[in-house]
Coordinates of C-alpha atoms in Angstrom, one line a residue:
M4 CA -100.2 18.8 -136.7
K5 CA -99.6 15.5 -134.6
R6 CA -103.3 13.8 -133.9
W7 CA -102.8 11.1 -131.1
L8 CA -105.2 8.4 -131.6
K9 CA -104.4 5.4 -129.4
A10 CA -105.5 1.9 -129.6
I11 CA -107.8 0.5 -127.6
A12 CA -108.5 -2.6 -126.2
H13 CA -112.0 -3.1 -125.0
C14 CA -114.2 -5.4 -123.0
G15 CA -113.6 -7.7 -119.9
L16 CA -116.4 -10.0 -120.2
L17 CA -118.1 -13.3 -121.1
L18 CA -118.3 -17.2 -120.8
L19 CA -120.5 -17.7 -117.4
L20 CA -118.9 -19.1 -114.3
L21 CA -122.7 -19.7 -113.7
V22 CA -122.1 -20.7 -110.1
T23 CA -123.9 -18.5 -108.0
G24 CA -121.7 -17.8 -105.4
C25 CA -119.3 -16.0 -107.9
A26 CA -121.9 -13.4 -107.8
V27 CA -122.3 -10.8 -105.3
P28 CA -125.4 -11.1 -103.9
M29 CA -128.3 -8.9 -104.1
T30 CA -131.9 -8.6 -104.0
N31 CA -134.2 -8.3 -106.8
Q32 CA -134.9 -4.4 -106.8
I33 CA -138.3 -4.6 -108.6
P34 CA -140.8 -3.6 -106.1
M35 CA -144.8 -4.4 -105.8
T36 CA -146.5 -1.3 -106.9
T37 CA -149.3 0.5 -105.2
V38 CA -151.9 2.9 -106.5
A39 CA -150.0 5.9 -104.7
D40 CA -147.0 5.0 -106.0
Q41 CA -148.2 3.9 -109.7
N42 CA -146.4 6.8 -111.1
A43 CA -142.9 6.6 -109.2
P44 CA -139.9 5.6 -111.1
L45 CA -139.7 1.7 -111.4
P46 CA -136.3 0.9 -109.6
I47 CA -134.3 -1.5 -111.5
T48 CA -130.5 -2.9 -111.1
I49 CA -128.3 -3.7 -113.8
A50 CA -125.0 -5.4 -113.4
V51 CA -122.4 -4.1 -116.1
G52 CA -119.7 -6.6 -116.8
A53 CA -116.6 -3.7 -116.3
P54 CA -117.0 -0.6 -114.6
H55 CA -117.0 2.6 -116.8
V56 CA -115.6 1.0 -119.8
P57 CA -116.5 2.2 -123.8
V58 CA -118.0 -1.4 -124.7
Y59 CA -120.4 -0.6 -121.9
L60 CA -121.0 2.8 -122.9
N61 CA -124.7 2.8 -123.5
F62 CA -125.6 2.1 -119.8
D63 CA -123.9 5.4 -119.0
L64 CA -124.4 7.8 -121.5
A65 CA -128.5 6.3 -121.0
Q66 CA -128.1 7.2 -117.5
A67 CA -126.5 10.4 -117.8
L68 CA -128.8 11.6 -120.8
G69 CA -131.8 10.9 -118.9
Y70 CA -133.0 8.5 -121.2
F71 CA -133.8 5.4 -118.2
A72 CA -135.7 8.1 -116.6
D73 CA -137.7 9.2 -119.9
E74 CA -138.9 5.4 -119.8
G75 CA -140.0 6.0 -115.8
L76 CA -136.9 3.8 -114.9
A77 CA -134.8 4.3 -111.8
V78 CA -131.6 2.3 -112.4
E79 CA -128.6 1.7 -110.4
L80 CA -125.8 0.3 -112.3
Q81 CA -123.6 -2.0 -110.5
Y82 CA -120.2 -2.8 -111.9
F83 CA -118.3 -5.9 -111.3
E84 CA -114.3 -6.6 -112.3
G85 CA -115.4 -9.3 -115.0
G86 CA -118.1 -10.1 -117.1
S87 CA -118.9 -13.7 -115.3
D88 CA -119.2 -12.5 -112.2
A89 CA -121.9 -9.7 -113.6
A90 CA -123.7 -12.9 -116.0
A91 CA -123.7 -15.0 -112.4
A92 CA -125.7 -12.4 -111.1
L93 CA -128.1 -12.5 -113.9
T94 CA -128.5 -16.3 -113.7
S95 CA -129.3 -16.4 -109.8
G96 CA -132.0 -13.8 -110.1
A97 CA -129.9 -11.3 -107.7
V98 CA -130.5 -9.1 -110.9
D99 CA -133.1 -9.1 -113.6
F100 CA -130.6 -7.1 -116.6
S101 CA -127.1 -7.7 -117.2
G102 CA -124.1 -5.9 -119.5
N103 CA -122.6 -8.9 -121.0
A104 CA -121.2 -10.4 -124.0
M105 CA -123.1 -13.1 -125.8
D106 CA -120.8 -15.7 -124.9
H107 CA -122.3 -15.6 -121.6
V108 CA -125.8 -16.7 -122.9
L109 CA -124.1 -19.6 -125.1
E110 CA -122.6 -20.9 -121.8
A111 CA -125.7 -20.5 -119.8
Q112 CA -127.7 -22.7 -122.9
M113 CA -124.9 -25.5 -122.6
A114 CA -125.5 -25.4 -118.5
G115 CA -129.1 -25.7 -118.7
A116 CA -130.0 -22.1 -118.0
D117 CA -132.1 -19.6 -120.5
L118 CA -130.5 -16.5 -121.0
R119 CA -130.9 -14.2 -124.4
M120 CA -129.4 -11.0 -125.6
L121 CA -131.9 -8.5 -126.5
M122 CA -129.5 -5.9 -128.0
N123 CA -125.8 -5.8 -129.3
F124 CA -123.7 -2.3 -128.7
L125 CA -121.3 -3.6 -130.5
D126 CA -121.0 -6.3 -133.6
Q127 CA -117.0 -6.2 -133.5
P128 CA -115.3 -8.4 -130.4
C129 CA -113.8 -4.7 -129.3
A130 CA -110.6 -5.5 -127.5
T131 CA -107.0 -5.1 -127.9
L132 CA -103.9 -7.4 -127.4
I133 CA -101.3 -5.7 -126.0
V134 CA -97.7 -6.7 -125.2
R135 CA -95.2 -4.8 -122.9
S136 CA -92.8 -2.7 -124.4
D137 CA -90.1 -4.4 -123.2
L138 CA -90.9 -7.5 -125.4
A139 CA -92.3 -5.7 -128.2
D140 CA -89.6 -6.9 -130.3
V141 CA -89.9 -10.6 -129.1
I142 CA -93.6 -10.3 -129.6
R143 CA -94.7 -9.3 -132.8
S144 CA -98.0 -10.7 -133.6
P145 CA -100.4 -13.3 -132.1
A146 CA -98.1 -15.9 -133.7
D147 CA -95.6 -15.1 -131.5
L148 CA -97.7 -16.0 -128.3
A149 CA -96.6 -19.7 -127.7
G150 CA -94.4 -19.7 -124.4
H151 CA -95.7 -16.5 -123.0
T152 CA -98.1 -15.5 -120.1
V153 CA -101.7 -13.8 -121.3
G154 CA -103.7 -11.9 -118.8
V155 CA -107.2 -12.1 -119.5
T156 CA -110.2 -10.2 -117.4
R157 CA -111.7 -13.8 -116.1
L158 CA -111.0 -17.1 -117.4
G159 CA -113.9 -18.2 -119.4
S160 CA -114.5 -14.7 -120.1
A161 CA -114.6 -13.2 -123.9
T162 CA -111.5 -11.7 -123.4
H163 CA -110.3 -15.7 -122.8
T164 CA -112.1 -17.1 -125.4
L165 CA -111.0 -14.5 -128.1
T166 CA -107.3 -14.8 -127.5
V167 CA -107.8 -18.7 -128.0
F168 CA -110.0 -17.8 -131.1
V169 CA -106.9 -15.2 -132.3
A170 CA -104.1 -17.1 -131.5
A171 CA -105.3 -20.2 -133.1
N172 CA -106.5 -18.2 -136.3
A173 CA -102.5 -17.3 -136.1
G174 CA -101.3 -21.0 -135.6
V175 CA -101.1 -21.0 -132.0
A176 CA -102.7 -23.5 -129.7
A177 CA -104.3 -22.6 -126.6
D178 CA -101.9 -25.0 -124.7
A179 CA -98.9 -23.5 -126.1
F180 CA -99.6 -20.2 -124.1
T181 CA -100.8 -19.6 -120.4
A182 CA -104.0 -17.7 -119.8
V183 CA -103.8 -15.6 -116.3
E184 CA -107.0 -13.8 -114.7
V185 CA -106.3 -10.4 -113.7
G186 CA -109.7 -8.2 -114.0
S187 CA -110.1 -5.4 -115.9
A188 CA -109.3 -2.2 -113.9
T189 CA -106.2 -4.2 -112.3
M190 CA -104.9 -5.3 -115.8
P191 CA -102.4 -2.0 -115.9
D192 CA -100.7 -3.0 -112.8
A193 CA -100.5 -7.2 -113.4
L194 CA -98.5 -5.7 -116.8
R195 CA -96.4 -3.1 -115.1
A196 CA -95.5 -6.1 -112.2
G197 CA -94.4 -8.6 -115.3
Q198 CA -96.9 -10.9 -114.1
I199 CA -98.0 -10.8 -117.8
D200 CA -96.3 -10.5 -120.9
V201 CA -99.2 -9.8 -123.3
A202 CA -103.0 -8.9 -122.5
M203 CA -106.1 -9.0 -124.2
G204 CA -107.8 -6.0 -122.4
V205 CA -110.3 -3.2 -123.0
A206 CA -110.4 0.6 -122.9
P207 CA -109.6 2.7 -121.1
Y208 CA -107.6 0.3 -118.9
S209 CA -105.2 -0.6 -122.3
T210 CA -105.2 2.5 -123.7
E211 CA -103.3 3.5 -120.4
L212 CA -100.5 1.2 -120.6
V213 CA -100.3 2.5 -124.5
N214 CA -100.4 6.0 -124.0
A215 CA -97.4 5.5 -120.9
G216 CA -95.4 3.9 -123.4
E217 CA -95.6 1.0 -121.4
A218 CA -97.2 -1.6 -124.1
Q219 CA -97.7 -1.5 -127.4
V220 CA -100.7 -2.8 -129.7
L221 CA -100.2 -6.3 -131.4
L222 CA -104.1 -6.3 -132.8
D223 CA -107.1 -4.0 -132.5
L224 CA -110.1 -5.9 -132.7
C225 CA -112.0 -2.7 -132.6
Q226 CA -111.5 -1.9 -136.5
P227 CA -113.9 -4.1 -139.1
A228 CA -110.7 -4.6 -141.3
A229 CA -108.7 -5.7 -138.4
V230 CA -111.0 -8.2 -137.4
Q231 CA -111.7 -9.3 -140.6
A232 CA -108.1 -10.1 -141.1
A233 CA -107.9 -11.9 -137.8
I234 CA -111.0 -13.9 -137.3
G235 CA -112.5 -13.6 -140.6
G236 CA -115.4 -10.9 -139.7
G237 CA -117.6 -9.3 -136.7
M238 CA -119.7 -11.1 -134.2
P239 CA -122.5 -10.1 -131.8
F240 CA -120.3 -8.6 -128.4
T241 CA -121.4 -6.9 -125.3
G242 CA -125.0 -5.9 -125.0
L243 CA -128.3 -6.1 -122.6
L244 CA -128.9 -9.7 -121.4
T245 CA -131.5 -11.1 -119.3
R246 CA -133.8 -14.0 -118.6
A247 CA -136.4 -15.9 -120.8
D248 CA -138.6 -15.3 -117.7
V249 CA -137.8 -11.8 -117.3
I250 CA -139.0 -11.6 -121.3
A251 CA -142.3 -13.5 -120.1
D252 CA -143.3 -12.1 -117.0
Q253 CA -141.9 -8.8 -117.5
P254 CA -142.0 -7.5 -121.0
D255 CA -142.7 -3.9 -120.6
V256 CA -140.0 -3.7 -118.5
A257 CA -137.5 -4.9 -120.6
Q258 CA -138.9 -2.9 -123.7
R259 CA -138.5 0.2 -121.5
V260 CA -134.7 -0.9 -121.3
V261 CA -134.2 -1.4 -124.5
N262 CA -135.8 1.9 -125.5
A263 CA -133.1 3.8 -123.3
L264 CA -130.5 1.8 -124.1
V265 CA -131.3 2.1 -128.3
K266 CA -131.7 6.1 -127.7
A267 CA -128.0 5.5 -126.5
Q268 CA -126.8 3.6 -129.5
R269 CA -128.5 6.1 -131.9
F270 CA -126.9 9.1 -129.7
I271 CA -123.3 6.9 -129.9
T272 CA -123.6 6.5 -133.8
S273 CA -124.6 10.2 -134.9
H274 CA -122.0 12.1 -132.8
S275 CA -118.5 12.3 -132.3
A276 CA -116.5 11.2 -129.3
E277 CA -115.6 14.5 -128.1
E278 CA -119.5 15.2 -128.1
I279 CA -120.6 12.0 -126.6
V280 CA -117.5 12.8 -123.7
A281 CA -119.2 15.8 -123.1
A282 CA -122.3 14.3 -122.2
L283 CA -121.3 12.5 -119.8
P284 CA -119.8 13.0 -116.0
T285 CA -116.5 13.1 -114.3
A286 CA -117.3 9.7 -112.6
V287 CA -117.6 8.0 -115.7
I288 CA -114.7 9.8 -117.8
G289 CA -112.4 10.2 -114.8
N290 CA -110.2 13.1 -114.4
D291 CA -108.1 12.6 -117.9
D292 CA -110.9 13.4 -120.6
A293 CA -108.8 13.5 -123.1
A294 CA -107.6 9.6 -122.4
Y295 CA -111.2 8.5 -122.0
R296 CA -111.7 10.3 -125.6
Q297 CA -109.0 8.5 -127.4
A298 CA -110.3 5.5 -125.7
L299 CA -114.0 5.8 -127.1
A300 CA -112.8 7.6 -130.6
A301 CA -111.3 4.0 -131.4
T302 CA -114.0 2.3 -130.4
L303 CA -116.5 3.9 -132.2
P304 CA -116.1 1.8 -135.2
A305 CA -117.5 -1.2 -133.3
F306 CA -120.6 0.2 -132.7
S307 CA -123.6 -1.4 -134.3
Q308 CA -125.0 0.7 -136.9
A309 CA -128.3 -1.8 -136.7
D310 CA -129.9 0.0 -133.3
G311 CA -128.1 -3.2 -132.2
A312 CA -130.3 -5.7 -133.6
I313 CA -128.5 -9.3 -133.3
D314 CA -127.0 -10.2 -137.0
P315 CA -127.5 -14.3 -137.5
A316 CA -124.1 -14.2 -139.8
G317 CA -122.0 -12.9 -136.6
L318 CA -123.7 -15.4 -134.5
E319 CA -122.6 -18.0 -136.6
R320 CA -119.0 -16.4 -136.4
L321 CA -119.0 -16.6 -132.6
L322 CA -120.2 -20.2 -132.7
E323 CA -116.7 -21.2 -134.5
L324 CA -115.2 -19.3 -131.8
H325 CA -116.5 -21.7 -128.9
K326 CA -115.7 -24.7 -130.7
T327 CA -112.2 -23.6 -130.7
F328 CA -111.9 -23.1 -127.2
G329 CA -114.0 -25.5 -126.7
T330 CA -117.0 -24.7 -125.3
I331 CA -119.3 -26.6 -127.6
T332 CA -117.9 -29.4 -130.1
E333 CA -118.9 -30.1 -133.9
T334 CA -121.8 -32.3 -133.1
T335 CA -123.2 -29.9 -129.9
Q336 CA -126.9 -29.1 -130.8
V337 CA -127.3 -25.2 -130.4
D338 CA -130.3 -23.6 -130.6
Q339 CA -129.4 -20.2 -132.0
S340 CA -133.0 -18.6 -132.4
S341 CA -133.2 -19.2 -128.2
L342 CA -129.7 -17.3 -128.1
Y343 CA -131.0 -13.5 -128.5
D344 CA -134.4 -12.1 -129.0
N345 CA -134.4 -8.8 -131.3
E346 CA -138.4 -8.3 -131.3
F347 CA -138.0 -5.5 -128.3
V348 CA -135.3 -3.5 -130.9
E349 CA -138.1 -4.2 -133.7
S350 CA -140.6 -2.7 -131.6
F351 CA -138.5 0.5 -130.3
R352 CA -138.2 0.8 -134.4
A353 CA -141.7 0.4 -135.2
A354 CA -142.9 3.0 -133.0
N355 CA -140.3 5.4 -133.8
A356 CA -140.3 4.8 -137.6
E357 CA -139.8 8.7 -138.9
A358 CA -136.3 8.3 -136.6
T359 CA -135.3 4.9 -137.7
V360 CA -135.0 6.3 -141.4
T361 CA -132.1 8.2 -140.1
A362 CA -130.6 6.3 -137.7
G363 CA -130.4 3.2 -139.2
T364 CA -128.7 4.4 -142.5
G365 CA -125.2 4.1 -141.0
P366 CA -122.5 6.6 -140.8
Q367 CA -123.6 10.3 -140.4
L368 CA -121.8 13.6 -141.6
T369 CA -122.6 16.7 -139.5
F370 CA -122.5 20.1 -141.5
G371 CA -122.4 23.5 -139.5
N372 CA -122.8 26.9 -140.8
G373 CA -123.0 29.5 -137.6
D374 CA -126.2 28.3 -135.7
N375 CA -127.3 25.8 -138.5
V376 CA -125.9 22.8 -137.9
S377 CA -127.3 19.5 -139.3
S378 CA -126.4 15.3 -139.6
V379 CA -127.1 13.7 -142.8
S380 CA -126.8 10.0 -143.3
L381 CA -124.8 8.6 -145.7
A382 CA -127.6 6.7 -147.4
K383 CA -129.3 9.6 -148.0
L384 CA -126.2 11.5 -149.4
K385 CA -125.9 8.6 -152.0
T386 CA -129.0 9.3 -153.0
A387 CA -128.7 13.0 -153.2
L388 CA -125.1 13.1 -154.6
P389 CA -123.3 11.4 -157.7
V390 CA -121.4 8.5 -156.2
V391 CA -117.8 8.7 -157.5
T392 CA -114.8 6.0 -157.8
L393 CA -111.4 7.9 -157.5
T394 CA -107.8 6.4 -157.0
V395 CA -105.4 8.8 -155.4
E396 CA -101.4 8.7 -154.3
D397 CA -102.5 8.4 -150.8
E398 CA -100.5 10.3 -148.6
V399 CA -101.3 8.3 -145.5
Y400 CA -101.1 4.8 -146.6
D401 CA -98.1 6.0 -149.0
R402 CA -99.5 4.2 -152.4
P403 CA -102.2 4.6 -154.8
K404 CA -105.7 3.5 -153.0
T405 CA -109.0 3.6 -154.9
Y406 CA -112.0 4.8 -153.0
E407 CA -115.7 5.6 -153.7
G408 CA -116.8 8.8 -152.2
F409 CA -118.1 12.2 -153.3
W410 CA -116.6 15.3 -154.5
L411 CA -115.8 17.5 -151.5
L412 CA -117.4 20.5 -153.5
D413 CA -120.2 18.4 -154.4
L414 CA -121.2 18.1 -150.7
L415 CA -120.5 21.9 -149.9
A416 CA -123.0 22.8 -152.3
Y417 CA -125.4 20.3 -150.8
A418 CA -124.9 21.8 -147.6
N419 CA -125.2 25.1 -148.6
L420 CA -121.7 25.9 -147.7
L421 CA -120.2 27.2 -150.7
D422 CA -121.8 30.6 -150.1
T423 CA -119.0 31.4 -147.6
A424 CA -116.3 32.2 -149.8
G425 CA -113.3 33.7 -148.3
D426 CA -114.4 31.9 -144.8
M427 CA -112.5 29.0 -143.1
L428 CA -113.6 25.5 -143.3
L429 CA -113.3 23.3 -140.5
F430 CA -112.7 19.6 -140.5
R431 CA -113.0 17.9 -137.5
A432 CA -112.3 14.0 -136.6
A433 CA -113.8 11.6 -134.6
D434 CA -111.5 12.3 -131.6
G435 CA -111.7 16.3 -131.8
Y436 CA -109.1 16.6 -134.3
E437 CA -109.5 19.7 -136.4
I438 CA -107.7 21.1 -139.5
R439 CA -108.9 24.5 -141.0
I440 CA -108.5 24.8 -144.4
E441 CA -109.8 28.4 -146.4
M442 CA -112.7 27.9 -148.9
A443 CA -110.7 29.7 -151.8
A444 CA -108.1 26.8 -151.5
V445 CA -110.9 24.4 -151.6
Q446 CA -112.4 25.8 -154.8
Q447 CA -109.0 25.2 -156.7
N448 CA -109.1 22.9 -159.5
Q449 CA -105.7 21.5 -158.2
P450 CA -105.7 19.2 -155.8
R451 CA -109.4 18.7 -155.9
G452 CA -111.1 17.6 -152.6
F453 CA -112.8 14.1 -152.4
V454 CA -114.3 12.6 -149.1
A455 CA -114.2 8.8 -149.4
F456 CA -116.9 6.4 -147.5
R457 CA -115.3 3.3 -148.4
D458 CA -112.1 1.4 -149.4
V459 CA -113.0 -0.3 -152.9
E460 CA -109.9 -3.0 -152.1
A461 CA -110.7 -3.5 -148.3
A462 CA -113.1 -6.4 -147.8
A463 CA -114.2 -5.0 -144.3
G464 CA -114.7 -1.5 -146.2
W465 CA -111.4 -0.2 -145.1
E466 CA -107.9 -1.0 -144.5
P467 CA -106.3 -0.5 -141.1
F468 CA -102.9 1.4 -140.6
P469 CA -100.7 2.2 -138.2
K470 CA -101.1 5.2 -136.1
G471 CA -98.6 6.0 -133.3
K472 CA -98.6 2.5 -131.5
A473 CA -102.0 1.7 -132.7
T474 CA -103.8 0.7 -135.5
I475 CA -106.6 2.3 -136.8
T476 CA -109.0 3.0 -140.1
P477 CA -110.2 6.1 -141.5
A478 CA -113.8 5.3 -141.1
P479 CA -116.6 6.8 -141.3
F480 CA -115.4 9.4 -143.6
Y481 CA -111.8 10.6 -145.2
L482 CA -110.7 13.7 -146.8
V483 CA -108.3 13.1 -149.8
W484 CA -106.9 14.9 -152.3
D485 CA -106.7 14.1 -156.3
G486 CA -103.7 16.3 -157.9
T487 CA -100.7 17.9 -156.9
A488 CA -100.3 20.0 -153.7
Q489 CA -100.5 23.6 -154.4
P490 CA -100.4 26.7 -152.0
A491 CA -103.4 28.0 -150.6
T492 CA -104.2 32.0 -151.2
A493 CA -103.2 32.6 -147.5
A494 CA -99.4 30.6 -147.5
G495 CA -98.4 31.7 -144.3
A496 CA -101.5 31.5 -142.3
E497 CA -101.6 28.6 -139.6
N498 CA -103.0 25.5 -140.5
T499 CA -103.8 26.6 -144.3
M500 CA -100.3 26.2 -145.8
R501 CA -100.5 23.7 -148.5
V502 CA -103.9 21.9 -149.4
G503 CA -103.1 18.3 -150.2
E504 CA -100.2 17.7 -148.1
P505 CA -100.4 14.8 -145.7
W506 CA -101.4 17.3 -143.1
S507 CA -104.6 17.9 -144.8
W508 CA -105.9 14.2 -145.3
S509 CA -108.2 14.0 -142.5
Y510 CA -109.4 10.6 -141.7
Q511 CA -111.9 9.6 -139.4
L512 CA -114.0 12.5 -140.3
T513 CA -117.3 13.5 -138.7
A514 CA -118.0 16.9 -139.5
I515 CA -117.6 19.7 -142.2
E516 CA -118.2 23.8 -140.5

């Protein structure tokens, strides 16, 4: 079976232009409230740094699932073609909230303004560096960028600063290549026209080019292991921004916006790409839901598993990025505590303590048996089952690999799925890919199924590997096999021929039914 997982590049955002003229003029949408309309939804406009891209998924999902409405908000999402424009709208007071990267907050502080990040959607800089296919033999990695033209969403945006940082870590100075502003949705046309050789883009626009064979992936920064190798680890990326005066004057409104977006974050981190896409309207995913699903599946590993709370260690790495870019110097005084405010996320957690036990514990594995479906966190599984360290001859990496995980039979027993002897087990991945294996084959002694949750040899948790033109990891769970492949009981049945052969090594596993 062939699974189409394409690399995704994500996010056209960052670093404020901080010039009011760069933003689309608009008026503040928050009205004075009278006794007659106290129960009416409160109108809010949120400026979003790119239209309908996975790195800003929380906004579209909260709208689609009614989370904003649940908080008594009537939200208008206003989309921009670059994060700098959305941040300018926030800084000017045209809107009170925006979807942007942390970079804009730092730039605002350097210019004397006071923006804050209230919630971090992604803690990996989820963008993808792609190269035009006709240049793929010339530009093979970021180390080959010298002398070439690189497209970014906006000059000074997150895609720009990230490109400079990645290049610097590969030994290429910022003045050795040319950065060109091409927007986000308009980036594919610029690459097709030959205006740029390489692009630091976001899904689904970068995915569109890769799927069409017009571009190839150089670096997928949605994958934690790839980020670790390229720039040393994750950092705050896209999220919810506001101004300090909004926090002071309208804390209740800020809390309600955060509540809706944390609910969306928990939905994202506990559901498969297929399930998330099913919840979104055509206006968001477009006419090709398969392409959007692929882009989203590749983005999911980058989403924060901490309800969007900002990690100070990641922020330190972001500051190193901006020292490289030139936003700040080694002697610049940066008040890190004023760059973000975790109070609203923490308040949501305190008010939803029972749900936090599940949502804050990381990856979830879903078990289904007829109408009985439940999702169990990795943390809970680790307390309920023996954690095993196992070395296998890995069919995907084509070499021995060592993992931490659980024996498959232990998982099935825990989920009461062993009582369905003779039935087929379905293993579903994040992108909707499925394999079916007979229960009798799973219960045999050779080979034994093993569900891994960590690659022991990888500092970031998982080692990336190439898949088509993309680079992915097996996270959150990976079905591997210990021992020699043996025929299943129904050797001629579709998808059940030989358990343990390469097709049955199911990575990015999210559900067993």
